[in-house]
């Protein structure tokens, strides 16, 4: 006849079982659906508008609302680089309204951090729902995160798309310029030994994801900005043969920009 377990042994067994349940990977995504619903209104289209253009609106990347609700974060490489002329396309953002329609608004650049490939914009009109910044220094390798954006530009329609991401490495990097949006294998080798920490993600991002928020799936706090993706061969191969390796700038550098322009 088997004797009952002593109380301490039963307690230890129970704690072990709870540890297995609480460490289940599925729980990391338990709140993702609610988080997506709450964050989508904060994710914007970043592009240019020209009345005589075809199309008139040209998508350049993704952005998201921060600070006082009129500030927008994106990548510096998303901004137009041509010298301004009288008939140049205007920098604009598009924000989704409660009706589901996109509303276009003029925007201006408040400041940039080219070394970190970040830009802070101010959009016209009423304040939007601002995202909360999290502590990027607390992010650890192996963390389960998610990011939002508009992959492959307008090919899939202007609908916010969410992807899961695992932090596969936190490493020193130096961003290449001016093509930080996409990287070759040679450029990746040149990143090592850089000047600041960057998140390497086990996730597939595409053109159009640049400037999108990387966030905690349960709290919704932004811990990074999607920045670049490793491509194999040509730019077109990013669509047909995605590498599954992407990079994001820690949110601590967003806070630095905000502190300079409050």
Coordinates of N, CA and C in Angstrom, one line a residue, residues 41-42 44 64-72 93 95-98 103 105 122-131:
X41 N -5.7 51.8 -33.2 CA -6.0 53.2 -33.5 C -4.8 54.1 -33.4
X42 N -3.7 53.6 -32.7 CA -2.5 54.4 -32.5 C -1.5 54.2 -33.6
X44 N -0.1 54.4 -37.4 CA -0.4 55.3 -38.5 C 0.3 55.0 -39.8
X64 N 3.6 55.6 -35.1 CA 2.7 55.4 -34.0 C 2.7 56.6 -33.1
X65 N 1.5 56.8 -32.5 CA 1.3 58.0 -31.7 C 1.9 57.8 -30.3
X66 N 2.6 58.9 -29.8 CA 3.2 58.9 -28.5 C 2.9 60.2 -27.8
X67 N 3.4 60.4 -26.6 CA 3.5 61.7 -25.9 C 2.1 62.3 -25.7
X68 N 1.9 63.5 -26.2 CA 0.7 64.3 -26.0 C -0.4 63.9 -27.0
X69 N -0.2 62.9 -27.8 CA -1.2 62.4 -28.8 C -1.1 63.1 -30.1
X70 N -0.3 64.1 -30.3 CA 0.0 64.7 -31.6 C 1.4 64.4 -32.1
X71 N 2.2 63.7 -31.2 CA 3.5 63.3 -31.6 C 3.5 61.9 -32.2
X72 N 4.3 61.7 -33.2 CA 4.4 60.4 -34.0 C 5.8 60.0 -34.1
X93 N 0.5 62.1 -42.5 CA 0.2 60.8 -41.8 C -1.3 60.5 -42.1
X95 N -4.5 58.6 -40.1 CA -4.9 58.0 -38.8 C -6.3 57.5 -39.0
X96 N -6.5 56.3 -38.4 CA -7.9 55.7 -38.6 C -8.9 56.3 -37.7
X97 N -10.0 56.6 -38.2 CA -11.1 57.1 -37.4 C -12.0 56.0 -36.8
X98 N -12.8 56.4 -35.8 CA -13.7 55.4 -35.3 C -14.6 54.7 -36.3
X103 N -8.1 59.1 -42.1 CA -8.1 60.6 -42.2 C -6.6 61.1 -42.4
X105 N -3.6 63.8 -42.5 CA -3.3 65.0 -41.8 C -1.8 65.4 -42.2
X122 N 5.2 65.8 -35.6 CA 3.9 66.4 -35.0 C 2.9 66.5 -36.1
X123 N 1.8 65.8 -35.8 CA 0.7 65.9 -36.8 C -0.3 66.9 -36.4
X124 N -1.0 67.5 -37.5 CA -2.1 68.4 -37.2 C -3.3 67.7 -36.8
X125 N -4.2 68.5 -36.2 CA -5.5 68.0 -35.8 C -5.6 67.5 -34.4
X126 N -6.7 66.9 -34.0 CA -6.9 66.5 -32.6 C -5.9 65.4 -32.2
X127 N -5.7 65.3 -30.9 CA -4.8 64.3 -30.4 C -5.3 62.9 -30.7
X128 N -4.4 61.9 -31.0 CA -4.8 60.5 -31.1 C -4.5 59.8 -29.9
X129 N -4.8 58.5 -29.8 CA -4.5 57.7 -28.6 C -3.0 57.3 -28.6
X130 N -2.3 57.8 -27.6 CA -0.9 57.6 -27.5 C -0.5 56.2 -26.9
X131 N 0.5 55.6 -27.4 CA 1.0 54.4 -26.9 C 1.9 54.7 -25.7

